[in-house]
């Protein structure tokens, strides 16, 4: 009973934090003609409520795709439709076709914020609670502490409740998938991930680890015995789930093709804004988008992504354990973020989720990455007027996570999994790597704080108007590349003897 009381308190703190951030401004508020992501979500409710499914993804008189056209898979559209029915009951003006464009009012803002919170409470938060209680090790207090840090991660809160999106829905479904696989509910886990992928196509960042883990498990059980029946059950679950999600668009091949074209808009380019990935950082020195054709950019980014993710997935295929699965999720999503085509700065949330799964195992490294991931979105957050929520949530997360998880006290070389680095750096004198990591962490936090301060109070030189966004992008990229290398080494090093690493489900 005491544990569940603490869990309830953690959830309440998470809800209060989310609602507090939601009281601030949102993307594009009062900025016609396009407004922002808030208006995009509202507009999708308008479209899905007033038009038949066959028109949702097509450019028509009543559906101008150049004005926030629907560009996510069908499950996002169904979610918008459900919200629209509720909105229609409360105030029909909120979803009136055409005339509701740019609608802004206090009541509507309250309604939209409530829809995000309800989705969180129904999908993301329950999965986080169950994961921390049943798939993390340690005392009840440590599990509750991990849960609190999980729920207080500022990046997701600031984007969903400040900028305004529903990222917690797809991430929540993916988390249910991880939870189910960890509990050996393989068919349910497959279904949950299919729902995540049918909600947001960016869940492809996590697709290869799910595939390799399940295939590796089937192979290990024997493809001529139990493994074959498991494979059939998983394949059937995946096919049925996708068929049900895409059912309104399967009767006409042109409908399905149009949905695919909308959710994979290659015409947008290699990257957008100042995203902290390889191509944007490299573009400072070499103007890739000017030198290479669009097709070449697609082939190059695809090849680099596959090369980066292949070692991790092969390792998982050969050793399908829960520990390897979690590490592969981090490495795969980071590889996609760093090297794939058409990456947004908000896509770092797809890396943050699997990183949160390792809060209990590698607290300092995960806290460090999560702090950097929030910092990488600073230009977007400042643009949306979210400076105060950014500072408050970042400081709160840093304090609670460092304190509750004893991240700086429990960071020996063994706990940081740094043993393999001595083998890699055999040509150097024996170094105190744990001390070096701690000092790098202090310097990193100082740099991020300094750049955040400078971005707010200092004006860039006239000939370098994007100086601070570029610096934020490059610094964040260095953090992400270092994180990718670190977790890759950890995945290929021998795990310590622990239940979660031995588990083969």
Coordinates of C-alpha atoms in Angstrom, one line a residue:
X1 CA 0.0 0.0 0.0
X2 CA 2.9 2.4 0.8
X3 CA 4.4 1.8 -2.6
X4 CA 1.2 2.6 -4.4
X5 CA 0.7 5.7 -2.3
X6 CA 4.1 6.9 -3.5
X7 CA 3.2 5.9 -7.1
X8 CA 0.1 8.0 -6.8
X9 CA 2.1 10.9 -5.5
X10 CA 4.5 10.6 -8.4
X11 CA 1.7 10.6 -10.9
X12 CA 0.1 13.7 -9.3
X13 CA 3.4 15.5 -9.4
X14 CA 3.7 14.6 -13.1
X15 CA 0.2 15.8 -13.8
X16 CA 0.7 19.0 -11.9
X17 CA 3.9 19.7 -13.8
X18 CA 2.2 19.0 -17.2
X19 CA -0.7 21.2 -16.4
X20 CA 1.5 24.0 -15.1
X21 CA 3.4 24.0 -18.4
X22 CA 0.1 24.0 -20.4
X23 CA -0.9 27.3 -18.8
X24 CA 1.8 29.0 -20.9
X25 CA 1.7 30.0 -24.6
X26 CA 1.7 27.5 -27.4
X27 CA 3.1 27.2 -30.9
X28 CA 1.9 29.9 -33.3
X29 CA -0.5 31.6 -30.9
X30 CA -2.0 34.7 -32.5
X31 CA 0.3 34.4 -35.6
X32 CA -1.8 34.1 -38.8
X33 CA -2.0 32.8 -41.4
X34 CA -0.6 29.4 -40.5
X35 CA -0.5 29.8 -36.7
X36 CA 1.3 26.7 -35.4
X37 CA 1.1 23.1 -34.3
X38 CA -1.8 23.9 -32.0
X39 CA -3.8 25.0 -35.0
X40 CA -2.6 21.9 -36.9
X41 CA -4.1 19.6 -34.3
X42 CA -7.3 21.6 -34.2
X43 CA -7.5 21.6 -38.0
X44 CA -7.2 17.9 -38.2
X45 CA -10.2 17.6 -35.9
X46 CA -12.1 19.9 -38.2
X47 CA -11.2 17.9 -41.3
X48 CA -11.8 14.4 -39.9
X49 CA -15.2 15.4 -38.5
X50 CA -16.6 17.2 -41.5
X51 CA -15.1 15.1 -44.4
X52 CA -15.3 11.3 -45.2
X53 CA -12.1 9.3 -44.7
X54 CA -11.5 9.1 -48.5
X55 CA -10.9 12.9 -48.5
X56 CA -8.7 13.2 -45.4
X57 CA -5.4 12.8 -47.3
X58 CA -6.3 14.4 -50.6
X59 CA -6.2 18.0 -51.7
X60 CA -9.8 19.1 -52.4
X61 CA -11.9 22.2 -52.2
X62 CA -12.7 21.5 -48.6
X63 CA -9.3 20.1 -47.6
X64 CA -6.4 22.4 -48.5
X65 CA -3.3 20.2 -47.9
X66 CA -1.1 23.3 -47.9
X67 CA -2.9 24.5 -44.7
X68 CA -1.7 21.9 -42.2
X69 CA -2.7 18.9 -44.3
X70 CA -2.9 15.6 -42.4
X71 CA 0.5 13.9 -42.7
X72 CA 0.4 11.2 -40.0
X73 CA -0.9 7.6 -40.3
X74 CA -4.6 6.8 -39.8
X75 CA -4.6 6.3 -36.0
X76 CA -3.7 9.9 -35.6
X77 CA -6.7 10.8 -37.8
X78 CA -9.0 8.6 -35.7
X79 CA -7.7 10.2 -32.5
X80 CA -8.5 13.6 -34.0
X81 CA -12.0 12.4 -35.0
X82 CA -12.7 11.3 -31.4
X83 CA -11.5 14.6 -30.0
X84 CA -13.6 16.4 -32.7
X85 CA -16.8 14.6 -31.6
X86 CA -16.2 15.8 -28.0
X87 CA -15.5 19.3 -29.2
X88 CA -18.7 19.3 -31.3
X89 CA -20.7 18.6 -28.2
X90 CA -19.0 21.4 -26.2
X91 CA -18.9 24.1 -28.9
X92 CA -19.7 23.3 -32.5
X93 CA -17.7 26.5 -33.6
X94 CA -14.4 24.7 -32.6
X95 CA -14.7 22.2 -35.6
X96 CA -16.8 24.2 -38.0
X97 CA -15.6 23.6 -41.6
X98 CA -13.5 26.5 -42.9
X99 CA -14.8 29.1 -40.4
X100 CA -13.0 27.6 -37.5
X101 CA -9.5 28.2 -38.9
X102 CA -7.3 29.9 -36.4
X103 CA -9.9 29.6 -33.6
X104 CA -8.5 30.7 -30.3
X105 CA -10.3 31.1 -27.0
X106 CA -9.6 30.3 -23.4
X107 CA -12.2 27.6 -23.3
X108 CA -10.8 25.9 -26.5
X109 CA -7.3 26.1 -25.1
X110 CA -8.5 24.4 -21.9
X111 CA -10.2 21.7 -24.0
X112 CA -7.1 21.0 -26.2
X113 CA -4.8 20.9 -23.2
X114 CA -7.2 18.5 -21.5
X115 CA -7.1 16.1 -24.5
X116 CA -3.3 15.9 -24.2
X117 CA -3.6 15.1 -20.5
X118 CA -6.3 12.5 -21.0
X119 CA -4.2 10.7 -23.6
X120 CA -1.3 10.8 -21.2
X121 CA -3.3 9.4 -18.4
X122 CA -4.8 6.6 -20.5
X123 CA -1.7 5.5 -22.4
X124 CA 1.7 6.9 -21.5
X125 CA 1.6 7.2 -17.7
X126 CA 0.1 3.7 -16.9
X127 CA 2.8 2.1 -19.1
X128 CA 5.5 4.1 -17.4
X129 CA 4.2 3.1 -13.9
X130 CA 4.0 -0.6 -14.8
X131 CA 7.4 -0.6 -16.4
X132 CA 9.1 1.0 -13.4
X133 CA 7.4 -1.3 -11.0
X134 CA 7.8 -4.6 -12.8
X135 CA 10.8 -4.3 -15.1
X136 CA 13.3 -2.4 -13.0
X137 CA 15.4 -3.7 -10.2
X138 CA 16.0 -2.5 -6.7
X139 CA 13.9 -1.5 -3.7
X140 CA 10.4 -0.1 -3.9
X141 CA 11.8 3.3 -3.2
X142 CA 14.3 3.1 -6.1
X143 CA 11.5 2.0 -8.4
X144 CA 9.3 4.9 -7.3
X145 CA 12.3 7.3 -7.7
X146 CA 12.9 6.0 -11.2
X147 CA 9.2 6.5 -12.0
X148 CA 9.2 10.1 -10.8
X149 CA 12.3 11.0 -13.0
X150 CA 10.6 9.2 -15.9
X151 CA 7.5 11.3 -15.6
X152 CA 9.4 14.6 -15.0
X153 CA 11.5 14.3 -18.2
X154 CA 11.1 17.9 -19.4
X155 CA 11.5 17.4 -23.2
X156 CA 8.3 15.5 -23.7
X157 CA 6.3 17.8 -21.3
X158 CA 7.5 21.0 -23.0
X159 CA 6.7 19.7 -26.5
X160 CA 3.4 18.1 -25.8
X161 CA 2.0 20.7 -23.3
X162 CA 3.9 23.8 -24.4
X163 CA 4.6 23.6 -28.1
X164 CA 1.5 21.3 -28.4
X165 CA 1.5 17.8 -29.8
X166 CA 0.4 14.3 -28.9
X167 CA 3.8 12.6 -28.9
X168 CA 3.0 10.7 -25.7
X169 CA 0.4 8.6 -27.5
X170 CA 2.8 7.0 -30.0
X171 CA 5.5 6.8 -27.3
X172 CA 3.0 5.4 -24.9
X173 CA 2.0 2.6 -27.3
X174 CA 5.7 1.8 -27.9
X175 CA 6.3 1.7 -24.1
X176 CA 3.4 -0.7 -23.8
X177 CA 5.2 -2.8 -26.4
X178 CA 8.4 -2.9 -24.4
X179 CA 6.5 -3.7 -21.2
X180 CA 4.6 -6.5 -22.9
X181 CA 7.8 -8.1 -24.4
X182 CA 9.5 -7.8 -21.0
X183 CA 6.7 -9.8 -19.5
X184 CA 6.7 -12.3 -22.4
X185 CA 3.4 -11.1 -23.8
X186 CA 4.8 -11.1 -27.3
X187 CA 1.6 -10.9 -29.3
X188 CA 0.3 -8.0 -27.2
X189 CA 3.7 -6.3 -27.5
X190 CA 3.6 -6.7 -31.3
X191 CA 0.1 -5.2 -31.4
X192 CA 1.1 -2.3 -29.2
X193 CA 4.0 -1.4 -31.4
X194 CA 1.9 -1.7 -34.5
X195 CA -0.5 0.9 -32.9
X196 CA 2.5 3.2 -32.2
X197 CA 3.6 2.9 -35.9
X198 CA 0.0 3.5 -37.1
X199 CA -0.1 6.7 -35.0
X200 CA 3.2 8.2 -36.0
X201 CA 5.5 7.0 -38.8
X202 CA 8.6 8.1 -36.9
X203 CA 8.2 5.0 -34.7
X204 CA 10.2 3.4 -37.5
X205 CA 13.1 4.6 -35.3
X206 CA 12.2 1.7 -33.0
X207 CA 11.0 -0.8 -35.6
X208 CA 14.3 -2.7 -36.2
X209 CA 14.9 -3.5 -32.5
X210 CA 11.4 -4.8 -32.1
X211 CA 11.7 -6.9 -35.3
X212 CA 15.2 -8.3 -34.4
X213 CA 14.3 -9.1 -30.8
X214 CA 11.2 -11.0 -31.7
X215 CA 12.9 -12.8 -34.6
X216 CA 15.9 -13.6 -32.5
X217 CA 13.6 -15.1 -29.8
X218 CA 11.8 -17.2 -32.4
X219 CA 15.1 -18.5 -33.8
X220 CA 16.3 -19.3 -30.3
X221 CA 13.2 -21.3 -29.5
X222 CA 13.6 -23.2 -32.8
X223 CA 11.9 -22.4 -36.1
X224 CA 10.9 -26.0 -36.4
X225 CA 9.2 -26.1 -33.0
X226 CA 7.9 -23.5 -30.5
X227 CA 9.6 -20.7 -32.3
X228 CA 7.6 -21.3 -35.5
X229 CA 4.3 -21.1 -33.7
X230 CA 5.4 -17.9 -31.9
X231 CA 6.4 -16.5 -35.3
X232 CA 3.1 -17.3 -36.8
X233 CA 1.2 -15.8 -33.9
X234 CA 3.2 -12.6 -34.0
X235 CA 2.9 -12.3 -37.8
X236 CA -0.9 -12.8 -37.6
X237 CA -1.2 -10.2 -34.8
X238 CA 0.8 -7.7 -36.9
X239 CA -1.2 -8.2 -40.1
X240 CA -4.6 -8.0 -38.3
X241 CA -3.6 -4.9 -36.4
X242 CA -2.4 -3.0 -39.4
X243 CA -5.4 -4.2 -41.5
X244 CA -7.8 -2.9 -38.9
X245 CA -6.0 0.5 -38.5
X246 CA -5.8 1.0 -42.3
X247 CA -9.1 -0.6 -43.2
X248 CA -10.9 2.5 -44.6
X249 CA -8.0 3.0 -47.1
X250 CA -7.4 -0.6 -48.2
X251 CA -10.4 -0.9 -50.6
X252 CA -8.8 1.5 -53.1
X253 CA -5.0 1.2 -53.7
X254 CA -4.9 4.9 -54.7
X255 CA -6.2 5.8 -51.2
X256 CA -3.4 3.8 -49.5
X257 CA -0.8 5.1 -51.8
X258 CA -1.8 8.7 -51.1
X259 CA -1.6 8.1 -47.3
X260 CA 1.9 6.7 -47.8
X261 CA 2.9 9.8 -49.9
X262 CA 1.5 12.1 -47.2
X263 CA 3.3 10.5 -44.3
X264 CA 6.7 10.3 -46.2
X265 CA 7.1 13.7 -47.8
X266 CA 10.5 13.4 -49.3
X267 CA 10.2 16.8 -50.9
X268 CA 10.8 18.6 -47.6
X269 CA 14.5 18.0 -47.7
X270 CA 17.3 16.4 -45.8
X271 CA 16.6 18.3 -42.5
X272 CA 14.6 21.2 -41.1
X273 CA 15.7 24.2 -39.1
X274 CA 18.8 23.7 -37.0
X275 CA 18.4 20.1 -35.9
X276 CA 21.3 18.6 -34.0
X277 CA 22.1 15.7 -36.4
X278 CA 25.0 14.9 -38.7
X279 CA 23.7 16.5 -41.8
X280 CA 22.8 19.9 -40.2
X281 CA 26.1 20.0 -38.4
X282 CA 28.1 19.0 -41.5
X283 CA 26.2 21.6 -43.5
X284 CA 28.0 24.4 -41.7
X285 CA 31.2 23.3 -43.4
X286 CA 29.9 21.6 -46.6
X287 CA 26.6 22.8 -48.1
X288 CA 25.3 19.3 -48.7
X289 CA 21.9 20.4 -49.9
X290 CA 23.5 22.5 -52.6
X291 CA 26.1 20.0 -53.7
X292 CA 24.0 16.8 -53.8
X293 CA 20.7 16.2 -55.6
X294 CA 17.6 15.2 -53.6
X295 CA 17.9 11.6 -54.7
X296 CA 21.5 11.4 -53.7
X297 CA 20.7 12.9 -50.3
X298 CA 18.1 10.2 -49.8
X299 CA 20.4 7.3 -50.8
X300 CA 23.3 8.7 -48.7
X301 CA 21.2 9.2 -45.6
X302 CA 19.6 5.8 -46.0
X303 CA 22.9 4.0 -46.4
X304 CA 24.5 5.8 -43.4
X305 CA 21.5 5.1 -41.2
X306 CA 21.5 1.4 -42.1
X307 CA 25.3 1.1 -41.5
X308 CA 24.9 2.8 -38.1
X309 CA 22.0 0.7 -36.9
X310 CA 23.2 -2.7 -38.3
X311 CA 25.8 -3.7 -35.6
X312 CA 23.3 -3.0 -32.8
X313 CA 20.5 -5.0 -34.5
X314 CA 22.8 -7.9 -35.4
X315 CA 23.9 -8.1 -31.8
X316 CA 20.3 -8.1 -30.6
X317 CA 19.4 -10.8 -33.1
X318 CA 22.1 -13.0 -31.8
X319 CA 21.4 -12.2 -28.1
X320 CA 17.6 -11.5 -27.7
X321 CA 17.6 -10.4 -24.1
X322 CA 15.7 -7.5 -22.5
X323 CA 19.0 -5.7 -21.7
X324 CA 20.1 -5.9 -25.3
X325 CA 16.7 -4.9 -26.5
X326 CA 16.7 -1.7 -24.5
X327 CA 20.2 -0.8 -25.6
X328 CA 19.3 -1.5 -29.2
X329 CA 16.3 0.8 -29.0
X330 CA 18.6 3.6 -27.9
X331 CA 21.2 2.9 -30.5
X332 CA 18.7 2.4 -33.3
X333 CA 16.7 5.6 -32.6
X334 CA 19.9 7.6 -32.2
X335 CA 21.2 6.2 -35.5
X336 CA 18.0 7.3 -37.2
X337 CA 18.1 10.7 -35.6
X338 CA 21.8 11.3 -36.5
X339 CA 21.8 10.0 -40.0
X340 CA 18.3 9.6 -41.5
X341 CA 16.4 11.8 -43.9
X342 CA 14.0 14.6 -42.9
X343 CA 14.7 14.8 -39.2
X344 CA 13.0 17.3 -36.9
X345 CA 14.4 18.6 -33.7
X346 CA 11.4 17.1 -31.9
X347 CA 12.4 13.6 -33.1
X348 CA 14.9 13.4 -30.3
X349 CA 12.0 12.4 -28.1
X350 CA 12.0 9.1 -29.9
X351 CA 15.5 8.6 -28.4
X352 CA 14.5 9.9 -25.0
X353 CA 11.9 7.2 -24.4
X354 CA 14.3 4.2 -24.6
X355 CA 16.9 6.2 -22.7
X356 CA 14.3 6.6 -19.9
X357 CA 14.1 2.8 -19.8
X358 CA 17.7 2.7 -18.7
X359 CA 17.4 5.3 -15.9
X360 CA 17.6 2.6 -13.3
X361 CA 20.6 0.9 -14.9
X362 CA 22.8 3.8 -16.0
X363 CA 21.4 6.9 -14.2
X364 CA 24.2 9.4 -14.8
X365 CA 24.6 8.8 -18.5
X366 CA 20.9 8.8 -19.1
X367 CA 20.3 11.9 -17.1
X368 CA 23.1 13.6 -19.0
X369 CA 21.6 12.6 -22.3
X370 CA 18.0 13.6 -21.4
X371 CA 19.2 17.0 -20.2
X372 CA 21.1 17.5 -23.6
X373 CA 18.0 16.4 -25.5
X374 CA 15.9 19.1 -23.9
X375 CA 18.6 21.6 -24.5
X376 CA 18.8 20.7 -28.2
X377 CA 15.2 22.0 -28.6
X378 CA 16.0 25.4 -27.0
X379 CA 15.6 27.5 -30.2
X380 CA 12.1 26.0 -30.7
X381 CA 11.1 26.5 -27.1
X382 CA 12.3 30.1 -27.1
X383 CA 10.3 30.7 -30.3
X384 CA 7.2 29.4 -28.5
X385 CA 7.7 31.6 -25.4
X386 CA 8.6 28.7 -23.2
X387 CA 11.7 30.0 -21.5
X388 CA 10.4 29.9 -17.9
X389 CA 8.9 26.4 -18.2
X390 CA 12.2 25.2 -19.9
X391 CA 14.3 26.6 -17.0
X392 CA 12.0 25.3 -14.2
X393 CA 11.4 21.8 -15.6
X394 CA 15.1 21.3 -16.5
X395 CA 16.4 22.4 -13.1
X396 CA 13.7 20.3 -11.3
X397 CA 14.5 17.2 -13.4
X398 CA 18.3 17.6 -12.9
X399 CA 17.9 18.1 -9.1
X400 CA 15.4 15.2 -8.5
X401 CA 17.1 12.7 -10.8
X402 CA 20.6 13.4 -9.5
X403 CA 19.4 13.3 -5.9
X404 CA 16.9 10.4 -6.0
X405 CA 19.0 8.1 -8.2
X406 CA 22.3 9.0 -6.5
X407 CA 23.7 9.4 -10.0
X408 CA 26.9 11.2 -8.9
X409 CA 27.6 8.9 -5.9
X410 CA 27.1 5.6 -7.7
X411 CA 29.2 6.2 -10.8
X412 CA 32.2 3.9 -10.5
X413 CA 33.7 2.5 -13.7
X414 CA 31.8 -0.8 -13.1
X415 CA 28.5 1.0 -12.7
X416 CA 29.1 3.2 -15.8
X417 CA 30.1 0.1 -17.8
X418 CA 33.4 1.6 -18.7
X419 CA 35.5 -1.5 -18.5
X420 CA 35.6 -2.0 -22.3
X421 CA 37.1 1.5 -22.7
X422 CA 40.3 0.3 -21.0
X423 CA 40.7 -2.3 -23.7
X424 CA 40.0 0.2 -26.5
X425 CA 42.4 2.7 -25.0
X426 CA 45.1 0.1 -24.2
X427 CA 47.8 2.4 -25.6
X428 CA 47.2 5.0 -23.0
X429 CA 48.2 5.0 -19.3
X430 CA 45.5 3.7 -17.0
X431 CA 43.0 6.5 -16.5
X432 CA 40.3 7.1 -13.8
X433 CA 37.5 7.1 -16.4
X434 CA 34.8 7.5 -13.8
X435 CA 36.4 10.8 -12.6
X436 CA 36.8 12.0 -16.2
X437 CA 33.1 11.2 -16.9
X438 CA 32.0 13.2 -13.9
X439 CA 34.1 16.2 -14.9
X440 CA 32.8 16.0 -18.5
X441 CA 29.2 16.0 -17.0
X442 CA 29.9 19.2 -15.0
X443 CA 31.5 20.9 -18.0
X444 CA 28.6 19.9 -20.2
X445 CA 25.9 21.2 -17.9
X446 CA 27.9 24.4 -17.5
X447 CA 28.1 24.8 -21.3
X448 CA 24.4 24.1 -21.8
X449 CA 23.5 26.6 -19.1
X450 CA 25.8 29.2 -20.5
X451 CA 24.5 28.8 -24.0
X452 CA 20.9 29.0 -22.8
X453 CA 21.7 32.2 -20.9
X454 CA 23.5 33.7 -23.9
X455 CA 20.6 32.8 -26.3
X456 CA 18.2 34.8 -24.2
X457 CA 20.2 37.9 -23.1
X458 CA 22.7 38.4 -26.0
X459 CA 22.1 39.6 -29.5
X460 CA 24.0 37.8 -32.2
X461 CA 26.2 39.7 -34.6
X462 CA 24.3 41.1 -37.6
X463 CA 26.2 39.0 -40.1
X464 CA 25.5 35.8 -38.0
X465 CA 21.8 36.0 -37.0
X466 CA 21.6 32.2 -36.4
X467 CA 24.8 32.0 -34.3
X468 CA 23.1 30.7 -31.1
X469 CA 20.8 28.2 -32.7
X470 CA 23.8 26.8 -34.7
X471 CA 25.9 26.6 -31.5
X472 CA 23.1 24.8 -29.7
X473 CA 22.7 22.4 -32.6
X474 CA 26.5 21.6 -32.8
X475 CA 26.9 21.2 -29.0
X476 CA 23.9 19.0 -28.9
X477 CA 25.1 16.9 -31.9
X478 CA 28.4 16.3 -30.1
X479 CA 26.5 15.1 -27.0
X480 CA 24.3 12.8 -29.2
X481 CA 27.2 11.3 -31.2
X482 CA 29.1 10.7 -27.9
X483 CA 26.0 9.0 -26.5
X484 CA 25.6 6.8 -29.6
X485 CA 29.2 5.6 -29.3
X486 CA 28.9 5.0 -25.6
X487 CA 25.8 2.9 -25.7
X488 CA 27.2 1.0 -28.7
X489 CA 30.3 0.1 -26.7
X490 CA 28.1 -0.9 -23.7
X491 CA 25.9 -3.1 -25.9
X492 CA 28.9 -5.0 -27.2
X493 CA 30.6 -5.3 -23.9
X494 CA 29.9 -8.2 -21.6
X495 CA 26.9 -7.4 -19.3
X496 CA 27.2 -7.8 -15.6
X497 CA 25.2 -10.6 -13.9
X498 CA 21.8 -9.1 -13.5
X499 CA 18.3 -10.4 -13.9
X500 CA 17.2 -8.0 -16.6
X501 CA 20.3 -8.8 -18.7
X502 CA 19.9 -12.6 -18.3
X503 CA 16.2 -12.6 -19.2
X504 CA 15.6 -14.1 -22.6
X505 CA 11.8 -14.2 -22.3

